[in-house]
Each structure stands twice: as C-alpha cells, then as structure tokens.
C-alpha positions as semicolon CSV with decimal commas, in nm:
position;residue;x (nm);y (nm);z (nm)
1;M;7,193;10,333;14,281
2;V;7,004;10,536;14,021
3;N;7,100;10,577;13,657
4;F;6,999;10,927;13,550
5;D;7,083;11,010;13,187
6;G;7,386;10,780;13,191
7;V;7,523;10,907;13,522
8;V;7,496;10,677;13,825
9;H;7,391;10,841;14,152
10;R;7,363;10,699;14,499
11;P;7,080;10,886;14,674
12;S;7,096;10,925;15,050
13;N;6,735;10,815;15,087
14;N;6,625;10,459;15,025
15;V;6,467;10,357;14,694
16;P;6,325;10,018;14,798
17;T;6,161;9,929;14,467
18;G;6,439;10,066;14,249
19;Y;6,192;10,312;14,099
20;G;6,180;10,681;14,171
21;L;6,057;11,001;14,012
22;K;6,279;11,203;13,784
23;K;6,007;11,461;13,747
24;F;6,133;11,810;13,837
25;L;6,492;11,694;13,888
26;T;6,789;11,859;13,719
27;P;7,067;11,601;13,669
28;G;7,342;11,860;13,725
29;L;7,214;11,927;14,076
30;I;7,252;11,567;14,192
31;P;7,372;11,433;14,439
32;Y;7,171;11,615;14,699
33;G;7,362;11,568;15,023
34;Y;7,084;11,508;15,273
35;S;6,756;11,364;15,151
36;T;6,581;11,672;15,294
37;Q;6,810;11,926;15,128
38;S;6,844;12,000;14,761
39;Q;6,952;12,270;14,522
40;Q;6,659;12,179;14,296
41;D;6,415;12,458;14,219
42;W;6,069;12,422;14,370
43;V;5,804;12,419;14,098
44;M;5,503;12,626;14,195
45;L;5,308;12,622;13,870
46;R;5,383;12,456;13,541
47;Y;5,293;12,590;13,198
48;A;5,127;12,254;13,124
49;E;4,889;12,319;13,414
50;V;4,810;12,664;13,276
51;L;4,731;12,514;12,934
52;L;4,519;12,238;13,087
53;S;4,327;12,484;13,305
54;F;4,265;12,707;13,003
55;A;4,152;12,410;12,793
56;E;3,914;12,291;13,065
57;A;3,758;12,634;13,119
58;E;3,730;12,712;12,747
59;N;3,576;12,373;12,674
60;E;3,315;12,421;12,947
61;L;3,232;12,774;12,826
62;S;3,252;12,743;12,448
63;G;3,291;12,376;12,369
64;P;3,587;12,213;12,194
65;T;3,725;12,515;12,009
66;Q;4,044;12,523;11,806
67;E;4,219;12,693;12,101
68;V;4,128;12,402;12,331
69;L;4,267;12,153;12,082
70;E;4,585;12,357;12,034
71;A;4,643;12,381;12,411
72;L;4,610;12,005;12,459
73;N;4,818;11,923;12,155
74;A;5,098;12,155;12,272
75;I;5,128;11,941;12,585
76;R;5,105;11,617;12,390
77;L;5,366;11,734;12,138
78;R;5,616;11,811;12,416
79;A;5,559;11,459;12,551
80;K;5,606;11,314;12,200
81;L;5,248;11,186;12,190
82;D;5,018;11,187;11,890
83;P;4,796;11,495;11,869
84;L;4,426;11,469;11,941
85;A;4,207;11,471;11,633
86;A;3,971;11,759;11,568
87;G;3,596;11,707;11,584
88;L;3,554;11,584;11,941
89;T;3,228;11,661;12,118
90;K;3,228;11,871;12,434
91;E;3,189;11,556;12,647
92;A;3,466;11,369;12,462
93;M;3,696;11,672;12,495
94;R;3,612;11,693;12,868
95;A;3,714;11,328;12,905
96;A;4,035;11,389;12,708
97;I;4,123;11,693;12,924
98;R;4,060;11,500;13,246
99;K;4,276;11,211;13,128
100;E;4,551;11,451;13,020
101;R;4,543;11,621;13,363
102;R;4,565;11,282;13,537
103;L;4,869;11,179;13,334
104;E;5,054;11,510;13,289
105;L;5,014;11,628;13,648
106;A;5,079;11,290;13,814
107;F;5,255;11,309;14,154
108;E;5,197;11,685;14,177
109;G;4,924;11,676;14,443
110;L;4,641;11,810;14,224
111;R;4,434;11,499;14,151
112;Y;4,227;11,510;14,471
113;F;4,126;11,870;14,406
114;D;4,045;11,791;14,041
115;L;3,816;11,510;14,155
116;K;3,643;11,743;14,401
117;R;3,605;12,022;14,144
118;W;3,455;11,779;13,893
119;R;3,233;11,636;14,171
120;I;3,339;11,279;14,097
121;A;3,551;11,221;14,407
122;E;3,294;10,989;14,567
123;E;3,271;10,774;14,257
124;V;3,647;10,755;14,193
125;L;3,797;10,741;14,542
126;N;3,542;10,504;14,694
127;N;3,609;10,255;14,412
128;V;3,986;10,231;14,463
129;K;4,040;9,864;14,541
130;D;4,414;9,817;14,491
131;G;4,554;10,088;14,715
132;I;4,701;10,079;15,061
133;L;4,435;10,314;15,196
134;T;4,061;10,258;15,200
135;Y;3,881;10,577;15,102
136;R;3,548;10,685;15,244
137;F;3,465;11,006;15,061
138;E;3,124;11,150;15,149
139;E;2,906;11,410;14,975
140;R;2,964;11,654;15,260
141;F;3,340;11,655;15,192
142;Y;3,278;11,870;14,884
143;H;3,222;12,161;15,126
144;W;3,440;12,295;15,402
145;P;3,307;12,401;15,738
146;L;3,289;12,778;15,783
147;P;3,486;12,908;16,080
148;Q;3,250;13,002;16,363
149;T;3,429;13,339;16,398
150;E;3,331;13,427;16,038
151;I;2,970;13,324;16,097
152;D;2,964;13,539;16,412
153;K;3,117;13,840;16,230
154;S;2,854;13,817;15,955
155;Q;2,577;13,881;16,210
156;G;2,361;13,599;16,081
157;V;2,422;13,640;15,706
158;L;2,644;13,332;15,684
159;E;2,510;12,991;15,780
160;Q;2,719;12,684;15,846
161;N;2,746;12,434;15,561
162;P;2,522;12,129;15,615
163;D;2,668;11,837;15,814
164;Y;2,914;12,056;16,009
C-alpha cells in the first residue's frame, strides 16, 4: 500500500521496505496495471539538468558568475531550499554544483558519468563501504576501448587506448 498525495494505491510490484520513489510519477496515472506497463511519460531530459550543466560549464569557463548563481538558485527555489549566497570562489561553486547534481538528479542514472567526467570515480566509488556491491574502479576505466574496425579503417591514424 502506498499513500500518494492522500490517495492509497496498491502497486502490483512489491515494495519490501515500504519506501519507493515518487519522482517522475503523475498521481492521476496510477494504478499502473502491470509493473512493467505504465501511462507515465518517460523523462528524457529535465530542465534542472540543463541548468546544472550550464552552471557547471559556465563556472569552469568564467568562474562563479551571476548567471551560474541564478541557475543554481532557480533549482533550489523550486525545491523550496534556501538560495546560495553570492561570493563563492570557483572551487566552492564547483563543490556546490556537484552536490546539487548529486541531490537533484538522484536515481536518474547520471551519477556514474558525472564521477567519470570529473575524474573522481576512483576516489568516490572505491571508498563506498556501506553498499551491496564492492567497486573496483581503475584509471583505465576512464577510457573506452576503440573498436578494432575503426582502428583498421583509419589506416594507422588511430591507436588503441592504453590497457585495452
């Protein structure tokens, strides 16, 4: 049984802990029928991700400008959070943007790629001690192997990434 905005639903899939995600769900489109079928829209890209991507790029290029602050505070305002104060350094703003991405985009499948892009995946993933999985992220995982067919087509211009 799940209470969603005052309406009780009985999902067809099991909720063993009693907790589930409401993220992306429209209450009027519940119940679903089968647990693999739904009338819910599939979210491809959220405006919050656009704002966060802009803020990250702008901060790296120009530092913590007013536009960076406004982009982050627009997301925080929607979530009813206090706005960030002006005057952060580039490094402090970078940390704030990374934290905001981690929280705002939770359960959306982007964290792993953020960690790789920021080149901190080894540090973060290899230090997870309370999870079900044990991570073993290696430096070479930052690169993908090039398909041999592409190397062959390049007639020697392309070389395989190290360790592959």
